[in-house]
Short mmCIF file of C-alpha atoms in Angstrom, two decimals:
data_model
loop_
_atom_site.label_atom_id
_atom_site.label_comp_id
_atom_site.label_asym_id
_atom_site.label_seq_id
_atom_site.Cartn_x
_atom_site.Cartn_y
_atom_site.Cartn_z
CA MET T 284 -46.79 -45.31 142.64
CA SER T 285 -47.96 -48.04 140.36
CA HIS T 286 -46.63 -51.44 140.78
CA THR T 287 -45.42 -51.43 137.27
CA ALA T 288 -43.62 -48.18 137.42
CA HIS T 289 -40.25 -49.70 137.94
CA ILE T 290 -40.55 -51.95 134.91
CA PRO T 291 -39.00 -50.39 131.83
CA SER T 292 -41.42 -50.02 129.01
CA HIS T 293 -40.54 -51.68 125.67
CA ARG T 294 -42.35 -49.13 123.64
CA LYS T 295 -40.36 -46.61 121.72
CA PRO T 296 -40.81 -43.17 122.96
CA ARG T 297 -43.01 -41.07 120.83
CA ARG T 298 -41.38 -38.45 118.80
CA SER T 299 -42.41 -35.00 119.44
CA ALA T 300 -44.72 -33.36 116.97
CA SER T 301 -42.20 -30.63 116.27
CA LYS T 302 -39.48 -33.05 115.25
CA MET T 303 -41.87 -34.89 113.05
CA ALA T 304 -42.93 -31.72 111.38
CA LEU T 305 -39.33 -30.67 110.83
CA ARG T 306 -38.44 -33.96 109.26
CA ALA T 307 -41.51 -33.84 107.10
CA GLY T 308 -40.55 -30.36 105.97
CA VAL T 309 -37.01 -31.37 105.08
CA ALA T 310 -38.23 -34.40 103.23
CA GLY T 311 -40.70 -32.26 101.36
CA GLY T 312 -37.99 -29.80 100.39
CA VAL T 313 -35.76 -32.55 99.12
CA LEU T 314 -38.59 -34.05 97.16
CA SER T 315 -39.45 -30.64 95.72
CA THR T 316 -35.88 -30.09 94.65
CA LEU T 317 -35.80 -33.52 93.03
CA ALA T 318 -39.04 -32.79 91.31
CA VAL T 319 -37.82 -29.48 89.93
CA ALA T 320 -34.60 -31.09 88.73
CA ALA T 321 -36.51 -33.89 87.11
CA ALA T 322 -38.79 -31.43 85.38
CA ALA T 323 -35.86 -29.44 84.13
CA GLY T 324 -34.19 -32.58 82.87
CA THR T 325 -37.36 -33.60 81.12
CA ALA T 326 -37.67 -30.20 79.50
CA ASN T 327 -34.07 -30.24 78.39
CA ALA T 328 -34.47 -33.73 77.02
CA ALA T 329 -37.44 -32.53 74.98
CA GLU T 330 -35.49 -29.68 73.35
CA PRO T 331 -33.27 -30.55 70.27
CA VAL T 332 -29.55 -30.37 70.88
CA SER T 333 -27.78 -27.95 68.49
CA GLU T 334 -24.04 -28.13 67.94
CA THR T 335 -22.94 -24.57 67.25
CA ILE T 336 -19.23 -25.11 67.66
CA GLU T 337 -18.65 -26.52 64.14
CA MET T 338 -20.98 -24.12 62.28
CA PRO T 339 -18.55 -21.24 61.87
CA THR T 340 -16.00 -23.63 60.39
CA LEU T 341 -18.53 -25.14 58.01
CA THR T 342 -19.77 -21.69 57.00
CA ALA T 343 -16.25 -20.36 56.34
CA ASP T 344 -15.34 -23.39 54.22
CA LEU T 345 -18.53 -23.06 52.21
CA THR T 346 -17.91 -19.34 51.66
CA ALA T 347 -14.37 -20.03 50.47
CA GLN T 348 -15.60 -22.71 48.07
CA ILE T 349 -18.24 -20.37 46.69
CA ALA T 350 -15.66 -17.60 46.26
CA GLN T 351 -13.26 -19.97 44.49
CA SER T 352 -16.05 -21.18 42.24
CA ALA T 353 -16.99 -17.57 41.41
CA ASP T 354 -13.34 -16.73 40.64
CA ALA T 355 -13.00 -19.74 38.39
CA THR T 356 -16.21 -18.82 36.58
CA GLN T 357 -15.01 -15.21 36.11
CA GLN T 358 -11.62 -16.39 34.84
CA ALA T 359 -13.30 -18.68 32.36
CA ALA T 360 -15.54 -15.82 31.21
CA ASP T 361 -12.54 -13.49 30.85
CA THR T 362 -10.61 -16.12 28.90
CA TYR T 363 -13.56 -16.70 26.57
CA GLU T 364 -14.00 -12.96 26.04
CA SER T 365 -10.27 -12.50 25.37
CA ARG T 366 -10.26 -15.31 22.82
CA ALA T 367 -13.34 -13.89 21.18
CA GLU T 368 -11.63 -10.49 20.90
CA GLN T 369 -8.47 -12.09 19.50
CA ASP T 370 -10.46 -14.04 16.94
CA ALA T 371 -12.33 -10.88 15.93
CA ALA T 372 -9.07 -8.93 15.63
CA ALA T 373 -7.47 -11.68 13.55
CA ALA T 374 -10.49 -11.81 11.25
CA LYS T 375 -10.44 -8.03 10.88
CA ALA T 376 -6.70 -8.04 10.15
CA ALA T 377 -7.11 -10.77 7.54
CA LYS T 378 -9.92 -8.84 5.88
CA GLN T 379 -7.88 -5.64 5.88
CA ALA T 380 -4.84 -7.44 4.46
CA LYS T 381 -6.98 -8.87 1.69
CA GLU T 382 -8.36 -5.42 0.89
CA ASP T 383 -4.88 -3.89 0.98
CA GLN T 384 -3.56 -6.56 -1.36
CA ALA T 385 -6.42 -5.98 -3.78
CA GLN T 386 -5.81 -2.24 -3.64
CA ALA T 387 -2.08 -2.72 -4.19
CA GLU T 388 -2.72 -4.97 -7.17
CA LYS T 389 -5.13 -2.39 -8.56
CA LYS T 390 -2.55 0.39 -8.16
CA ALA T 391 0.17 -1.76 -9.70
CA GLU T 392 -2.04 -2.47 -12.70
CA ALA T 393 -2.82 1.24 -13.08
CA LYS T 394 0.89 2.02 -12.85
CA ARG T 395 1.72 -0.55 -15.52
CA LYS T 396 -0.89 0.95 -17.82
CA ALA T 397 0.39 4.47 -17.15
CA GLU T 398 3.98 3.41 -17.86
CA ALA T 399 2.92 1.71 -21.08
CA ALA T 400 1.03 4.84 -22.15
CA ALA T 401 4.02 7.04 -21.25
CA LYS T 402 6.37 4.80 -23.18
CA LYS T 403 4.11 4.91 -26.20
CA LYS T 404 3.89 8.69 -25.95
CA ALA T 405 7.68 8.99 -25.61
CA GLU T 406 8.19 6.87 -28.70
CA ALA T 407 5.78 9.08 -30.63
CA GLU T 408 7.60 12.21 -29.45
CA ARG T 409 10.98 10.77 -30.43
CA ALA T 410 9.66 10.06 -33.90
CA SER T 411 8.36 13.61 -34.09
CA ARG T 412 11.69 15.03 -32.96
CA ALA T 413 13.54 12.93 -35.48
CA THR T 414 11.39 14.47 -38.14
CA GLU T 415 12.10 17.95 -36.77
CA ARG T 416 15.83 17.38 -36.81
CA THR T 417 15.77 16.61 -40.51
CA THR T 418 15.00 20.28 -41.13
CA LEU T 419 18.29 22.14 -41.33
CA SER T 420 18.89 25.81 -41.14
CA THR T 421 22.11 27.72 -41.13
CA GLN T 422 22.68 30.03 -38.21
CA SER T 423 25.42 32.60 -37.74
CA THR T 424 27.06 32.70 -34.33
CA SER T 425 29.87 34.62 -32.70
CA GLY T 426 33.30 33.08 -32.96
CA SER T 427 34.58 30.66 -35.51
CA GLY T 428 32.28 27.82 -36.42
CA ALA T 429 33.16 24.18 -36.75
CA THR T 430 32.11 21.83 -39.49
CA ALA T 431 29.27 19.64 -38.30
CA SER T 432 29.55 15.89 -38.51
CA ALA T 433 27.13 13.79 -40.51
CA SER T 434 24.95 13.23 -37.46
CA ASP T 435 24.72 16.94 -36.59
CA SER T 436 21.66 19.00 -37.35
CA VAL T 437 20.87 22.62 -36.65
CA ALA T 438 18.16 23.48 -34.15
CA PRO T 439 14.67 23.30 -35.64
CA ALA T 440 12.52 26.40 -35.67
CA SER T 441 9.59 24.75 -33.85
CA GLY T 442 8.65 21.77 -31.70
CA SER T 443 9.80 20.76 -28.19
CA VAL T 444 13.51 20.88 -29.10
CA GLY T 445 12.95 24.20 -30.83
CA THR T 446 11.29 25.54 -27.67
CA VAL T 447 14.37 24.64 -25.62
CA ILE T 448 16.78 26.20 -28.10
CA SER T 449 14.67 29.33 -28.48
CA PHE T 450 14.62 29.85 -24.71
CA LEU T 451 18.39 29.36 -24.44
CA LYS T 452 19.11 31.88 -27.19
CA ALA T 453 16.81 34.40 -25.53
CA GLN T 454 19.16 34.33 -22.52
CA LEU T 455 22.34 35.11 -24.48
CA GLY T 456 24.28 37.87 -22.77
CA ASP T 457 22.81 37.19 -19.30
CA ALA T 458 25.25 37.10 -16.41
CA TYR T 459 26.76 33.99 -14.85
CA VAL T 460 26.27 33.88 -11.08
CA MET T 461 26.89 30.71 -9.09
CA GLY T 462 23.60 29.57 -7.56
CA ALA T 463 21.46 32.02 -9.56
CA SER T 464 18.37 30.74 -11.37
CA GLY T 465 17.22 33.66 -13.57
CA PRO T 466 15.67 35.54 -14.97
CA ASN T 467 18.73 37.66 -15.80
CA ALA T 468 21.49 35.65 -14.14
CA TRP T 469 22.18 31.91 -14.26
CA ASP T 470 24.65 29.21 -13.48
CA CYS T 471 25.17 26.34 -15.94
CA SER T 472 22.69 23.87 -14.49
CA SER T 473 19.92 26.37 -13.65
CA LEU T 474 19.93 27.58 -17.28
CA VAL T 475 19.64 24.02 -18.60
CA GLN T 476 16.91 23.21 -16.11
CA ALA T 477 14.88 26.30 -17.02
CA ALA T 478 15.25 25.67 -20.77
CA PHE T 479 13.92 22.11 -20.62
CA LYS T 480 11.12 23.13 -18.30
CA GLN T 481 9.73 25.16 -21.22
CA ALA T 482 9.25 21.83 -23.03
CA GLY T 483 7.60 20.18 -20.01
CA VAL T 484 10.69 18.28 -18.82
CA ASP T 485 11.61 18.54 -15.14
CA LEU T 486 15.34 18.13 -14.70
CA PRO T 487 17.34 17.96 -11.47
CA ARG T 488 18.88 21.23 -10.33
CA VAL T 489 22.61 20.38 -10.32
CA SER T 490 24.96 19.30 -13.10
CA GLN T 491 25.92 16.03 -11.40
CA ASP T 492 22.33 14.81 -11.53
CA GLN T 493 21.61 16.27 -14.96
CA SER T 494 24.52 14.27 -16.43
CA VAL T 495 22.61 11.04 -15.72
CA ALA T 496 19.06 12.35 -16.18
CA GLY T 497 18.53 10.98 -19.68
CA THR T 498 19.71 8.30 -22.10
CA PRO T 499 23.49 8.29 -22.63
CA VAL T 500 24.51 9.29 -26.16
CA ALA T 501 27.90 8.90 -27.86
CA LEU T 502 29.48 12.23 -28.73
CA SER T 503 29.71 11.04 -32.34
CA ASN T 504 25.91 10.75 -32.44
CA ILE T 505 24.80 13.86 -30.59
CA GLN T 506 21.76 15.74 -31.88
CA VAL T 507 20.34 19.20 -31.33
CA GLY T 508 18.83 19.46 -27.87
CA ASP T 509 21.13 16.88 -26.24
CA ILE T 510 22.65 17.85 -22.89
CA LEU T 511 26.46 17.94 -22.88
CA TYR T 512 28.43 17.52 -19.68
CA TRP T 513 32.02 17.90 -18.60
CA GLY T 514 33.47 15.56 -16.00
CA GLY T 515 32.24 12.08 -15.12
CA ALA T 516 28.65 10.89 -15.48
CA GLY T 517 27.11 11.51 -12.09
CA SER T 518 30.00 13.77 -11.05
CA ALA T 519 29.89 16.38 -13.83
CA TYR T 520 31.01 19.90 -12.95
CA HIS T 521 29.53 21.69 -15.99
CA VAL T 522 26.65 21.30 -18.47
CA GLY T 523 25.43 22.93 -21.68
CA VAL T 524 23.06 22.19 -24.57
CA TYR T 525 24.12 21.18 -28.09
CA ILE T 526 22.59 23.52 -30.73
CA GLY T 527 24.11 22.01 -33.89
CA ASN T 528 27.03 22.80 -36.19
CA GLY T 529 29.50 21.64 -33.53
CA GLN T 530 28.34 24.32 -31.08
CA TYR T 531 26.70 24.42 -27.69
CA LEU T 532 25.09 27.11 -25.56
CA ASP T 533 25.87 27.41 -21.88
CA ALA T 534 26.24 29.73 -18.92
CA ALA T 535 30.01 29.54 -19.12
CA ASN T 536 31.59 31.50 -16.26
CA PRO T 537 31.48 34.93 -14.59
CA SER T 538 33.65 36.48 -17.30
CA LYS T 539 31.67 35.19 -20.29
CA GLY T 540 28.11 34.81 -18.99
CA VAL T 541 25.60 33.01 -21.28
CA VAL T 542 27.29 32.35 -24.66
CA ILE T 543 27.52 30.03 -27.64
CA GLN T 544 30.81 28.15 -27.90
CA ASP T 545 32.57 25.63 -30.16
CA LEU T 546 32.98 22.06 -29.03
CA SER T 547 36.36 21.96 -30.74
CA GLY T 548 37.71 24.48 -28.25
CA TYR T 549 36.30 22.72 -25.19
CA PRO T 550 35.28 19.11 -25.97
CA ALA T 551 32.57 17.66 -23.77
CA SER T 552 33.03 14.48 -21.72
CA GLY T 553 29.65 12.97 -22.56
CA ALA T 554 26.04 13.58 -23.51
CA VAL T 555 22.52 12.53 -22.51
CA ARG T 556 19.23 12.83 -24.38
CA VAL T 557 16.00 13.72 -22.58
CA LEU T 558 13.90 14.77 -25.57
#
């Protein structure tokens, strides 16, 4: 044994190679892990950070704003179009009203001219009839005659009044049938209507209307061709035609038929003149 064997050595004992290798391996693993983490951190730091949480909210708000803007634009367009249509309709209506007014004025003027011409023609016809009535002729009739007043005249042989009287006399002896209108049966108003139609005068069908169809005439001034009525004007129940010499011709009743009668036996209530 060495003389120094009992003296403790101050040197640290050497570590075994296996322990050293193990520690080196662990240290290397730790360093590798740190290196990988550092590399990953560096890579992540290099990439831009994108915040995707707020994007859906921003996108929805923008979409809503765009939709609202589109709606407002469409409403404005609709309003403009509606106003344009209203303005066009108003302009069209104004134009049509102006045309209608011009047409109405034109028709009114034509009517005034026609009325003036008709009035002038009527005055000429009245003058002609007055001339006709100055021609007197004596006629024999059934029954007793009455003396005519100064204003009476006997039916003329020609002219519009003569046409009426001639037609009436051609129906003498025809039957009286209520509601009948010829050619062989009449009631009072249908006979009068048919007689004046021969002279181009259209009379109403019933006696009530015929009693107000012409110009009222006093019974003291009646002339041949005047319509006589019995009852009130507008409510007459019978009509006939004055033929002169205080006589009239009418469709009297079912028992008499169409006859000539004396006014003295059945005085009329009034008279109208249409010719």
